[in-house]
Amino acid sequence: FLIRGAEERIVADAAASILKEKSAEQKEPPEIDYFKLTADQLVKSSGKMVLLTKLLPKLYSGGHKVLIFSQMVKVLDLLEELLKWRKYRYERLDGATSASSRAAAVDRFLRKS
């Protein structure tokens, strides 16, 4: 997912695999949920994503907050996709965040929820 064009190829391969698998069982081709398929492939593409997918529900159910640092904007983009897909609330702070927005985001994070 960090290499240009990799995401499309991975998702296309996974969709083809599903179609091949399901077409043997059914007469009509199955409908594929590409949003879910892409999210599943995003998780499978990285051990860190697999770990986060397992760890976040446990932390969330325990009332914990999670702070994740990354120096790479693309990694933050991928984490954001994962968090949106799993419907987690999050705050993103990167170099494009203004000082006032940053302060407001930190305040929201620090508030008891």
MMTF fields as JSON, N, C-alpha, C and O atoms, coordinates in Angstrom:
{
  "mmtfVersion": "1.0.0",
  "mmtfProducer": "UNKNOWN",
  "numBonds": 451,
  "numAtoms": 452,
  "numGroups": 113,
  "numChains": 1,
  "numModels": 1,
  "chainsPerModel": [1],
  "groupsPerChain": [113],
  "chainIdList": ["A"],
  "bondAtomList": [4, 2, 8, 6, 12, 10, 16, 14, 20, 18, 24, 22, 28, 26, 32, 30, 36, 34, 40, 38, 44, 42, 48, 46, 52, 50, 56, 54, 60, 58, 64, 62, 68, 66, 72, 70, 76, 74, 80, 78, 84, 82, 88, 86, 92, 90, 96, 94, 100, 98, 104, 102, 108, 106, 112, 110, 116, 114, 120, 118, 124, 122, 128, 126, 132, 130, 136, 134, 140, 138, 144, 142, 148, 146, 152, 150, 156, 154, 160, 158, 164, 162, 168, 166, 172, 170, 176, 174, 180, 178, 184, 182, 188, 186, 192, 190, 196, 194, 200, 198, 204, 202, 208, 206, 212, 210, 216, 214, 220, 218, 224, 222, 228, 226, 232, 230, 236, 234, 240, 238, 244, 242, 248, 246, 252, 250, 256, 254, 260, 258, 264, 262, 268, 266, 272, 270, 276, 274, 280, 278, 284, 282, 288, 286, 292, 290, 296, 294, 300, 298, 304, 302, 308, 306, 312, 310, 316, 314, 320, 318, 324, 322, 328, 326, 332, 330, 336, 334, 340, 338, 344, 342, 348, 346, 352, 350, 356, 354, 360, 358, 364, 362, 368, 366, 372, 370, 376, 374, 380, 378, 384, 382, 388, 386, 392, 390, 396, 394, 400, 398, 404, 402, 408, 406, 412, 410, 416, 414, 420, 418, 424, 422, 428, 426, 432, 430, 436, 434, 440, 438, 444, 442, 448, 446],
  "bondOrderList": [1, 1, 1, 1, 1, 1, 1, 1, 1, 1, 1, 1, 1, 1, 1, 1, 1, 1, 1, 1, 1, 1, 1, 1, 1, 1, 1, 1, 1, 1, 1, 1, 1, 1, 1, 1, 1, 1, 1, 1, 1, 1, 1, 1, 1, 1, 1, 1, 1, 1, 1, 1, 1, 1, 1, 1, 1, 1, 1, 1, 1, 1, 1, 1, 1, 1, 1, 1, 1, 1, 1, 1, 1, 1, 1, 1, 1, 1, 1, 1, 1, 1, 1, 1, 1, 1, 1, 1, 1, 1, 1, 1, 1, 1, 1, 1, 1, 1, 1, 1, 1, 1, 1, 1, 1, 1, 1, 1, 1, 1, 1, 1],
  "groupList": [{"groupName": "PHE", "atomNameList": ["N", "CA", "C", "O"], "elementList": ["N", "C", "C", "O"], "formalChargeList": [0, 0, 0, 0], "bondAtomList": [1, 0, 2, 1, 3, 2], "bondOrderList": [1, 1, 2], "singleLetterCode": "F", "chemCompType": "L-PEPTIDE LINKING"}, {"groupName": "LEU", "atomNameList": ["N", "CA", "C", "O"], "elementList": ["N", "C", "C", "O"], "formalChargeList": [0, 0, 0, 0], "bondAtomList": [1, 0, 2, 1, 3, 2], "bondOrderList": [1, 1, 2], "singleLetterCode": "L", "chemCompType": "L-PEPTIDE LINKING"}, {"groupName": "ILE", "atomNameList": ["N", "CA", "C", "O"], "elementList": ["N", "C", "C", "O"], "formalChargeList": [0, 0, 0, 0], "bondAtomList": [1, 0, 2, 1, 3, 2], "bondOrderList": [1, 1, 2], "singleLetterCode": "I", "chemCompType": "L-PEPTIDE LINKING"}, {"groupName": "ARG", "atomNameList": ["N", "CA", "C", "O"], "elementList": ["N", "C", "C", "O"], "formalChargeList": [0, 0, 0, 0], "bondAtomList": [1, 0, 2, 1, 3, 2], "bondOrderList": [1, 1, 2], "singleLetterCode": "R", "chemCompType": "L-PEPTIDE LINKING"}, {"groupName": "GLY", "atomNameList": ["N", "CA", "C", "O"], "elementList": ["N", "C", "C", "O"], "formalChargeList": [0, 0, 0, 0], "bondAtomList": [1, 0, 2, 1, 3, 2], "bondOrderList": [1, 1, 2], "singleLetterCode": "G", "chemCompType": "PEPTIDE LINKING"}, {"groupName": "ALA", "atomNameList": ["N", "CA", "C", "O"], "elementList": ["N", "C", "C", "O"], "formalChargeList": [0, 0, 0, 0], "bondAtomList": [1, 0, 2, 1, 3, 2], "bondOrderList": [1, 1, 2], "singleLetterCode": "A", "chemCompType": "L-PEPTIDE LINKING"}, {"groupName": "GLU", "atomNameList": ["N", "CA", "C", "O"], "elementList": ["N", "C", "C", "O"], "formalChargeList": [0, 0, 0, 0], "bondAtomList": [1, 0, 2, 1, 3, 2], "bondOrderList": [1, 1, 2], "singleLetterCode": "E", "chemCompType": "L-PEPTIDE LINKING"}, {"groupName": "VAL", "atomNameList": ["N", "CA", "C", "O"], "elementList": ["N", "C", "C", "O"], "formalChargeList": [0, 0, 0, 0], "bondAtomList": [1, 0, 2, 1, 3, 2], "bondOrderList": [1, 1, 2], "singleLetterCode": "V", "chemCompType": "L-PEPTIDE LINKING"}, {"groupName": "ASP", "atomNameList": ["N", "CA", "C", "O"], "elementList": ["N", "C", "C", "O"], "formalChargeList": [0, 0, 0, 0], "bondAtomList": [1, 0, 2, 1, 3, 2], "bondOrderList": [1, 1, 2], "singleLetterCode": "D", "chemCompType": "L-PEPTIDE LINKING"}, {"groupName": "SER", "atomNameList": ["N", "CA", "C", "O"], "elementList": ["N", "C", "C", "O"], "formalChargeList": [0, 0, 0, 0], "bondAtomList": [1, 0, 2, 1, 3, 2], "bondOrderList": [1, 1, 2], "singleLetterCode": "S", "chemCompType": "L-PEPTIDE LINKING"}, {"groupName": "LYS", "atomNameList": ["N", "CA", "C", "O"], "elementList": ["N", "C", "C", "O"], "formalChargeList": [0, 0, 0, 0], "bondAtomList": [1, 0, 2, 1, 3, 2], "bondOrderList": [1, 1, 2], "singleLetterCode": "K", "chemCompType": "L-PEPTIDE LINKING"}, {"groupName": "GLN", "atomNameList": ["N", "CA", "C", "O"], "elementList": ["N", "C", "C", "O"], "formalChargeList": [0, 0, 0, 0], "bondAtomList": [1, 0, 2, 1, 3, 2], "bondOrderList": [1, 1, 2], "singleLetterCode": "Q", "chemCompType": "L-PEPTIDE LINKING"}, {"groupName": "PRO", "atomNameList": ["N", "CA", "C", "O"], "elementList": ["N", "C", "C", "O"], "formalChargeList": [0, 0, 0, 0], "bondAtomList": [1, 0, 2, 1, 3, 2], "bondOrderList": [1, 1, 2], "singleLetterCode": "P", "chemCompType": "L-PEPTIDE LINKING"}, {"groupName": "TYR", "atomNameList": ["N", "CA", "C", "O"], "elementList": ["N", "C", "C", "O"], "formalChargeList": [0, 0, 0, 0], "bondAtomList": [1, 0, 2, 1, 3, 2], "bondOrderList": [1, 1, 2], "singleLetterCode": "Y", "chemCompType": "L-PEPTIDE LINKING"}, {"groupName": "THR", "atomNameList": ["N", "CA", "C", "O"], "elementList": ["N", "C", "C", "O"], "formalChargeList": [0, 0, 0, 0], "bondAtomList": [1, 0, 2, 1, 3, 2], "bondOrderList": [1, 1, 2], "singleLetterCode": "T", "chemCompType": "L-PEPTIDE LINKING"}, {"groupName": "MET", "atomNameList": ["N", "CA", "C", "O"], "elementList": ["N", "C", "C", "O"], "formalChargeList": [0, 0, 0, 0], "bondAtomList": [1, 0, 2, 1, 3, 2], "bondOrderList": [1, 1, 2], "singleLetterCode": "M", "chemCompType": "L-PEPTIDE LINKING"}, {"groupName": "HIS", "atomNameList": ["N", "CA", "C", "O"], "elementList": ["N", "C", "C", "O"], "formalChargeList": [0, 0, 0, 0], "bondAtomList": [1, 0, 2, 1, 3, 2], "bondOrderList": [1, 1, 2], "singleLetterCode": "H", "chemCompType": "L-PEPTIDE LINKING"}, {"groupName": "TRP", "atomNameList": ["N", "CA", "C", "O"], "elementList": ["N", "C", "C", "O"], "formalChargeList": [0, 0, 0, 0], "bondAtomList": [1, 0, 2, 1, 3, 2], "bondOrderList": [1, 1, 2], "singleLetterCode": "W", "chemCompType": "L-PEPTIDE LINKING"}],
  "groupTypeList": [0, 1, 2, 3, 4, 5, 6, 6, 3, 2, 7, 5, 8, 5, 5, 5, 9, 2, 1, 10, 6, 10, 9, 5, 6, 11, 10, 6, 12, 12, 6, 2, 8, 13, 0, 10, 1, 14, 5, 8, 11, 1, 7, 10, 9, 9, 4, 10, 15, 7, 1, 1, 14, 10, 1, 1, 12, 10, 1, 13, 9, 4, 4, 16, 10, 7, 1, 2, 0, 9, 11, 15, 7, 10, 7, 1, 8, 1, 1, 6, 6, 1, 1, 10, 17, 3, 10, 13, 3, 13, 6, 3, 1, 8, 4, 5, 14, 9, 5, 9, 9, 3, 5, 5, 5, 7, 8, 3, 0, 1, 3, 10, 9],
  "groupIdList": [1, 2, 3, 4, 5, 6, 7, 8, 9, 10, 11, 12, 13, 14, 15, 16, 17, 18, 19, 20, 21, 22, 23, 24, 25, 26, 27, 28, 29, 30, 31, 32, 33, 34, 35, 36, 37, 38, 39, 40, 41, 42, 43, 44, 45, 46, 47, 48, 49, 50, 51, 52, 53, 54, 55, 56, 57, 58, 59, 60, 61, 62, 63, 64, 65, 66, 67, 68, 69, 70, 71, 72, 73, 74, 75, 76, 77, 78, 79, 80, 81, 82, 83, 84, 85, 86, 87, 88, 89, 90, 91, 92, 93, 94, 95, 96, 97, 98, 99, 100, 101, 102, 103, 104, 105, 106, 107, 108, 109, 110, 111, 112, 113],
  "secStructList": [7, 7, 1, 6, 6, 2, 2, 2, 2, 2, 2, 2, 2, 2, 2, 2, 2, 2, 2, 2, 2, 2, 2, 2, 2, 7, 1, 1, 7, 7, 7, 7, 7, 2, 2, 2, 2, 2, 2, 2, 2, 2, 2, 2, 6, 7, 2, 2, 2, 2, 2, 2, 2, 2, 2, 2, 2, 2, 2, 2, 2, 6, 6, 7, 7, 7, 7, 7, 7, 7, 1, 7, 2, 2, 2, 2, 2, 2, 2, 2, 2, 2, 2, 2, 2, 6, 6, 7, 7, 7, 7, 7, 7, 7, 6, 6, 1, 7, 2, 2, 2, 2, 2, 2, 2, 2, 2, 2, 2, 2, 1, 7, 7],
  "xCoordList": [0.817, 0.0, 0.867, 0.362, 2.149, 3.051, 3.678, 4.267, 3.56, 4.144, 3.049, 1.964, 3.332, 2.339, 1.837, 2.634, 0.533, -0.081, -0.254, -0.979, 0.395, 0.323, -1.084, -1.574, -1.726, -3.062, -4.044, -4.78, -4.053, -4.972, -4.707, -5.641, -3.442, -3.102, -3.471, -4.002, -3.197, -3.512, -5.022, -5.481, -5.79, -7.249, -7.797, -8.697, -7.268, -7.728, -7.441, -8.286, -6.257, -5.918, -6.845, -7.297, -7.127, -8.015, -9.439, -10.109, -9.896, -11.235, -11.317, -12.309, -10.278, -10.253, -10.281, -10.94, -9.57, -9.55, -10.933, -11.374, -11.611, -12.967, -13.923, -14.732, -13.826, -14.703, -14.495, -15.457, -13.244, -12.936, -13.492, -14.084, -13.295, -13.751, -15.279, -15.837, -15.946, -17.406, -18.112, -19.209, -17.495, -18.163, -18.295, -19.192, -17.417, -17.518, -18.735, -19.329, -19.099, -20.218, -21.552, -22.59, -21.549, -22.778, -22.83, -21.8, -24.045, -24.199, -23.985, -23.446, -24.412, -24.227, -22.953, -22.626, -22.223, -21.026, -21.404, -22.375, -20.656, -20.986, -20.69, -19.844, -21.406, -21.13, -20.004, -20.019, -19.045, -17.878, -17.97, -18.203, -17.786, -17.728, -16.272, -15.449, -15.968, -14.586, -14.057, -12.853, -14.931, -14.481, -13.962, -12.875, -14.744, -14.331, -13.119, -12.21, -13.1, -11.971, -10.679, -9.635, -10.753, -9.572, -9.101, -7.905, -10.047, -9.689, -9.055, -8.067, -9.615, -9.037, -7.62, -6.735, -7.407, -6.078, -5.093, -3.906, -5.581, -4.736, -4.218, -3.035, -5.096, -4.701, -3.71, -2.699, -3.993, -3.12, -1.753, -0.811, -1.635, -0.389, 0.725, 1.877, 0.405, 1.409, 1.152, 0.02, 2.201, 2.1, 1.645, 0.934, 2.058, 1.644, 0.145, -0.513, -0.388, -1.833, -2.604, -3.661, -2.089, -2.724, -2.737, -3.757, -1.611, -1.513, -2.479, -3.176, -2.523, -3.447, -4.898, -5.703, -5.232, -6.597, -7.004, -8.169, -6.053, -6.343, -6.293, -7.071, -5.385, -5.141, -6.145, -6.575, -6.519, -7.4, -8.741, -9.17, -9.433, -10.711, -10.556, -11.415, -9.465, -9.234, -8.978, -9.518, -8.166, -7.886, -9.136, -9.421, -9.868, -11.084, -12.12, -12.741, -12.304, -13.283, -12.859, -13.705, -11.561, -11.059, -11.051, -10.617, -11.53, -11.587, -10.266, -10.111, -9.311, -7.991, -7.997, -8.819, -7.074, -6.81, -5.469, -4.602, -5.308, -4.101, -3.457, -4.136, -2.156, -1.393, -0.376, 0.438, -0.416, 0.467, 1.303, 0.767, 2.608, 3.52, 4.042, 4.289, 4.205, 4.853, 5.513, 4.976, 6.667, 7.351, 6.933, 7.243, 6.235, 5.865, 4.382, 3.519, 4.1, 2.733, 1.913, 0.738, 2.496, 1.76, 1.302, 0.204, 2.124, 1.725, 0.548, -0.378, 0.577, -0.552, -1.814, -2.912, -1.656, -2.802, -3.41, -4.631, -2.559, -3.034, -3.681, -4.708, -3.079, -3.685, -5.044, -5.985, -5.142, -6.415, -7.487, -8.635, -7.111, -8.061, -8.534, -9.725, -7.598, -7.945, -8.893, -9.878, -8.598, -9.431, -10.822, -11.807, -10.908, -12.225, -13.017, -14.208, -12.358, -13.03, -13.573, -14.673, -12.799, -13.219, -14.093, -14.539, -14.336, -15.2, -14.698, -15.48, -13.375, -12.784, -12.701, -12.472, -12.891, -12.64, -11.135, -10.453, -10.63, -9.191, -8.897, -9.733, -7.724, -7.194, -5.895, -5.053, -5.732, -4.499, -3.747, -4.282, -2.501, -1.633, -0.436, 0.304, -0.26, 0.922, 1.404, 0.891, 2.364, 2.952, 1.979, 2.231, 0.87, -0.116, -1.124, -1.954, -1.064, -2.001, -1.543, -0.405, -2.415, -2.058, -1.924, -2.406, -1.265, -1.027, -2.344, -2.474, -3.314, -4.582, -5.357, -5.965, -5.339, -6.012, -5.325, -5.973, -3.995, -3.219, -3.586, -3.814, -3.645, -3.982, -5.391, -5.627, -6.323, -7.698, -7.764, -8.5, -7.005, -6.994, -6.398, -6.905, -5.339, -4.72, -5.699, -5.814, -6.398, -7.41, -8.514, -8.933, -8.987, -10.022, -9.504, -10.234, -8.254, -7.661, -7.546, -7.8, -7.164, -6.923, -8.22, -8.22, -9.308, -10.587, -11.006, -10.757, -11.643, -12.192, -13.335, -14.133, -13.419, -14.529, -15.324, -16.302],
  "yCoordList": [-1.182, 0.0, 1.255, 2.347, 1.124, 2.27, 2.431, 3.472, 1.417, 1.456, 1.813, 1.232, 2.769, 3.226, 2.053, 1.32, 1.882, 0.827, -0.491, -1.366, -0.651, -1.92, -2.175, -3.303, -1.147, -1.305, -1.867, -2.812, -1.288, -1.736, -3.197, -3.978, -3.55, -4.923, -5.918, -6.99, -5.577, -6.462, -6.685, -7.813, -5.596, -5.699, -6.475, -7.3, -6.223, -6.951, -8.448, -9.272, -8.801, -10.219, -10.861, -11.99, -10.144, -10.674, -10.838, -11.825, -9.879, -9.972, -11.145, -11.875, -11.33, -12.453, -13.779, -14.727, -13.841, -15.052, -15.352, -16.501, -14.306, -14.481, -14.936, -15.839, -14.304, -14.666, -16.118, -16.841, -16.537, -17.92, -18.891, -19.913, -18.559, -19.409, -19.503, -20.592, -18.357, -18.317, -18.814, -19.367, -18.622, -19.025, -20.542, -21.048, -21.264, -22.721, -23.148, -24.196, -22.325, -22.648, -22.12, -22.729, -21.007, -20.351, -20.253, -20.274, -20.148, -19.995, -18.553, -18.298, -17.601, -16.188, -15.69, -16.133, -14.768, -14.227, -13.428, -12.671, -13.589, -12.876, -11.382, -10.955, -10.608, -9.178, -8.971, -9.546, -8.156, -7.941, -6.555, -5.563, -6.498, -5.238, -4.759, -5.169, -3.89, -3.453, -2.612, -2.61, -1.898, -1.127, -2.064, -1.859, -3.094, -4.071, -4.852, -5.119, -5.22, -5.974, -5.165, -5.696, -3.873, -3.013, -2.889, -2.965, -2.699, -2.581, -3.871, -3.831, -5.009, -6.294, -6.462, -6.931, -6.081, -6.209, -5.225, -5.527, -4.043, -3.077, -3.683, -3.564, -4.326, -4.943, -6.07, -6.176, -6.915, -8.064, -7.659, -8.451, -6.428, -5.998, -5.679, -5.522, -5.58, -5.163, -5.819, -5.857, -6.325, -6.906, -5.878, -6.211, -4.626, -3.568, -3.319, -3.069, -3.387, -3.197, -4.361, -4.157, -5.569, -6.74, -6.557, -6.784, -6.151, -5.937, -4.842, -5.013, -3.728, -2.645, -3.102, -2.741, -3.893, -4.383, -5.266, -5.283, -5.988, -6.84, -6.055, -6.317, -5.105, -4.39, -3.265, -3.08, -2.517, -1.365, -1.71, -0.993, -2.781, -3.088, -3.37, -2.993, -4.032, -4.338, -3.058, -2.881, -2.176, -0.92, -0.043, 0.563, 0.012, 0.823, 0.334, 1.138, -0.977, -1.516, -1.275, -1.227, -1.123, -0.831, 0.653, 1.048, 1.486, 2.923, 3.641, 4.785, 2.984, 3.592, 4.49, 4.331, 5.427, 6.246, 5.801, 5.326, 5.957, 5.488, 6.656, 7.429, 6.77, 7.803, 7.101, 6.317, 7.375, 6.715, 7.783, 8.78, 7.578, 8.502, 7.862, 6.657, 8.67, 8.228, 9.431, 10.538, 9.215, 10.287, 10.352, 11.323, 9.331, 9.284, 9.612, 8.978, 10.598, 11.037, 9.921, 9.764, 9.145, 8.065, 7.02, 6.478, 6.74, 5.799, 6.378, 5.649, 7.684, 8.33, 8.239, 8.058, 8.365, 8.223, 6.825, 6.677, 5.804, 4.422, 4.155, 3.481, 4.682, 4.547, 5.229, 4.719, 6.375, 7.096, 6.269, 6.225, 5.614, 4.739, 3.612, 3.308, 2.996, 1.911, 2.399, 1.731, 3.551, 4.09, 4.472, 4.277, 5.011, 5.338, 4.067, 4.001, 3.059, 1.796, 1.143, 0.591, 1.207, 0.621, 1.566, 1.214, 2.763, 3.77, 4.223, 4.394, 4.411, 4.953, 6.465, 7.001, 7.148, 8.592, 8.782, 8.038, 9.778, 10.019, 11.486, 12.221, 11.888, 13.218, 13.009, 12.208, 13.725, 13.608, 14.929, 15.995, 14.827, 15.99, 15.718, 14.754, 16.57, 16.44, 17.838, 18.822, 17.938, 19.224, 20.213, 21.418, 19.735, 20.616, 21.166, 22.003, 20.715, 21.154, 22.495, 22.622, 23.482, 24.809, 24.727, 23.788, 25.721, 25.736, 25.743, 25.032, 26.535, 26.602, 25.288, 24.831, 24.683, 23.392, 22.305, 21.417, 22.392, 21.416, 21.506, 20.483, 22.726, 22.921, 22.409, 21.781, 22.679, 22.21, 20.682, 20.071, 20.068, 18.603, 17.972, 16.963, 18.553, 18.039, 18.161, 17.24, 19.274, 19.454, 18.403, 17.842, 18.133, 17.113, 15.73, 14.938, 15.456, 14.156, 14.002, 12.93, 15.081, 15.03, 15.004, 14.547, 15.487, 15.481, 14.078, 13.134, 13.942, 12.633, 12.311, 13.182, 11.04, 10.665, 9.538, 9.088],
  "zCoordList": [0.0, 0.0, 0.0, -0.261, 0.285, 0.239, -1.139, -1.433, -1.984, -3.323, -4.314, -4.284, -5.193, -6.166, -7.012, -7.598, -7.071, -7.873, -7.141, -7.614, -6.002, -5.269, -4.74, -4.796, -4.235, -3.649, -4.678, -4.389, -5.869, -6.916, -7.289, -7.471, -7.4, -7.785, -6.69, -6.98, -5.456, -4.335, -4.242, -4.066, -4.361, -4.272, -5.462, -5.3, -6.649, -7.839, -7.71, -8.06, -7.21, -7.003, -5.977, -6.167, -4.893, -3.852, -4.399, -4.096, -5.198, -5.787, -6.754, -6.763, -7.57, -8.508, -7.766, -8.194, -6.659, -5.844, -5.27, -5.256, -4.799, -4.254, -5.351, -5.142, -6.527, -7.642, -8.051, -8.312, -8.105, -8.488, -7.456, -7.801, -6.19, -5.086, -5.044, -4.911, -5.16, -5.051, -6.312, -6.228, -7.48, -8.721, -8.808, -9.483, -8.139, -8.113, -7.284, -7.535, -6.294, -5.408, -5.927, -5.67, -6.647, -7.082, -8.604, -9.279, -9.127, -10.571, -11.008, -12.084, -10.161, -10.469, -9.796, -8.695, -10.444, -9.793, -8.546, -8.567, -7.476, -6.232, -6.349, -7.135, -5.551, -5.488, -4.477, -3.389, -4.844, -3.984, -3.353, -4.044, -2.048, -1.311, -1.357, -0.539, -2.322, -2.521, -1.368, -1.114, -0.665, 0.496, 1.577, 2.117, 1.892, 2.907, 2.443, 3.229, 1.175, 0.62, 0.72, 1.101, 0.374, 0.461, 1.905, 2.184, 2.819, 4.238, 4.748, 5.482, 4.364, 4.786, 4.252, 4.967, 3.003, 2.404, 3.029, 3.149, 3.428, 4.125, 5.422, 5.741, 6.159, 7.427, 7.174, 7.868, 6.182, 5.9, 5.358, 5.404, 4.843, 4.2, 5.19, 4.787, 6.468, 7.441, 8.793, 9.276, 9.381, 10.719, 11.746, 12.694, 11.556, 12.484, 12.392, 13.402, 11.184, 11.018, 11.634, 12.232, 11.493, 12.108, 13.626, 14.277, 14.174, 15.625, 16.083, 17.083, 15.364, 15.73, 15.67, 16.528, 14.658, 14.513, 15.687, 16.085, 16.231, 17.392, 18.703, 19.621, 18.784, 20.029, 20.298, 21.437, 19.265, 19.468, 20.102, 21.006, 19.674, 20.336, 21.827, 22.624, 22.202, 23.621, 24.409, 25.501, 23.865, 24.547, 24.625, 25.658, 23.525, 23.469, 24.482, 25.178, 24.563, 25.51, 26.956, 27.848, 27.195, 28.532, 28.858, 29.94, 27.924, 28.17, 27.972, 28.4, 27.328, 27.112, 25.888, 24.985, 25.872, 24.704, 24.139, 24.872, 22.842, 22.173, 21.432, 20.756, 21.568, 20.88, 19.991, 20.478, 18.699, 17.736, 17.047, 16.563, 17.001, 16.33, 15.052, 15.006, 14.027, 12.805, 12.152, 12.187, 11.561, 10.852, 9.394, 8.702, 8.92, 7.509, 7.33, 7.937, 6.502, 6.267, 5.631, 5.965, 4.727, 4.062, 5.086, 4.965, 6.077, 7.13, 7.909, 8.267, 8.173, 8.848, 7.99, 8.516, 6.669, 5.758, 5.869, 5.928, 5.896, 5.992, 7.349, 7.429, 8.411, 9.744, 9.786, 10.393, 9.142, 9.103, 8.393, 8.835, 7.29, 6.59, 7.504, 7.557, 8.222, 9.142, 10.236, 10.548, 10.813, 11.893, 11.4, 12.112, 10.196, 9.619, 9.367, 9.673, 8.811, 8.501, 9.766, 9.764, 10.843, 12.118, 12.94, 14.032, 12.413, 13.048, 14.428, 15.364, 14.529, 15.751, 15.628, 14.544, 16.754, 16.779, 16.888, 17.593, 16.187, 16.23, 15.972, 15.447, 16.342, 16.048, 15.291, 15.698, 14.199, 13.42, 13.498, 13.193, 13.912, 13.977, 13.07, 13.27, 12.084, 11.231, 10.875, 11.408, 10.0, 9.654, 9.051, 9.08, 8.505, 7.885, 8.898, 8.544, 10.135, 11.169, 11.737, 12.187, 11.719, 12.254, 13.778, 14.411, 14.34, 15.791, 16.574, 17.57, 16.134, 16.869, 16.742, 17.71, 15.555, 15.368, 16.178, 16.733, 16.234, 17.015, 18.485, 19.13, 19.027, 20.441, 20.732, 21.764, 19.821, 20.011, 19.965, 20.74, 19.067, 18.958, 20.21, 20.699, 20.723, 21.955, 23.115, 23.923, 23.209, 24.266, 24.161, 25.173, 22.948, 22.757, 23.17, 23.766, 22.853, 23.201, 24.72, 25.27, 25.378, 26.829, 27.652, 28.795, 27.079, 27.784, 28.142, 27.393, 29.289, 29.659, 28.737, 28.39, 28.332, 27.46, 28.057, 27.459]
}
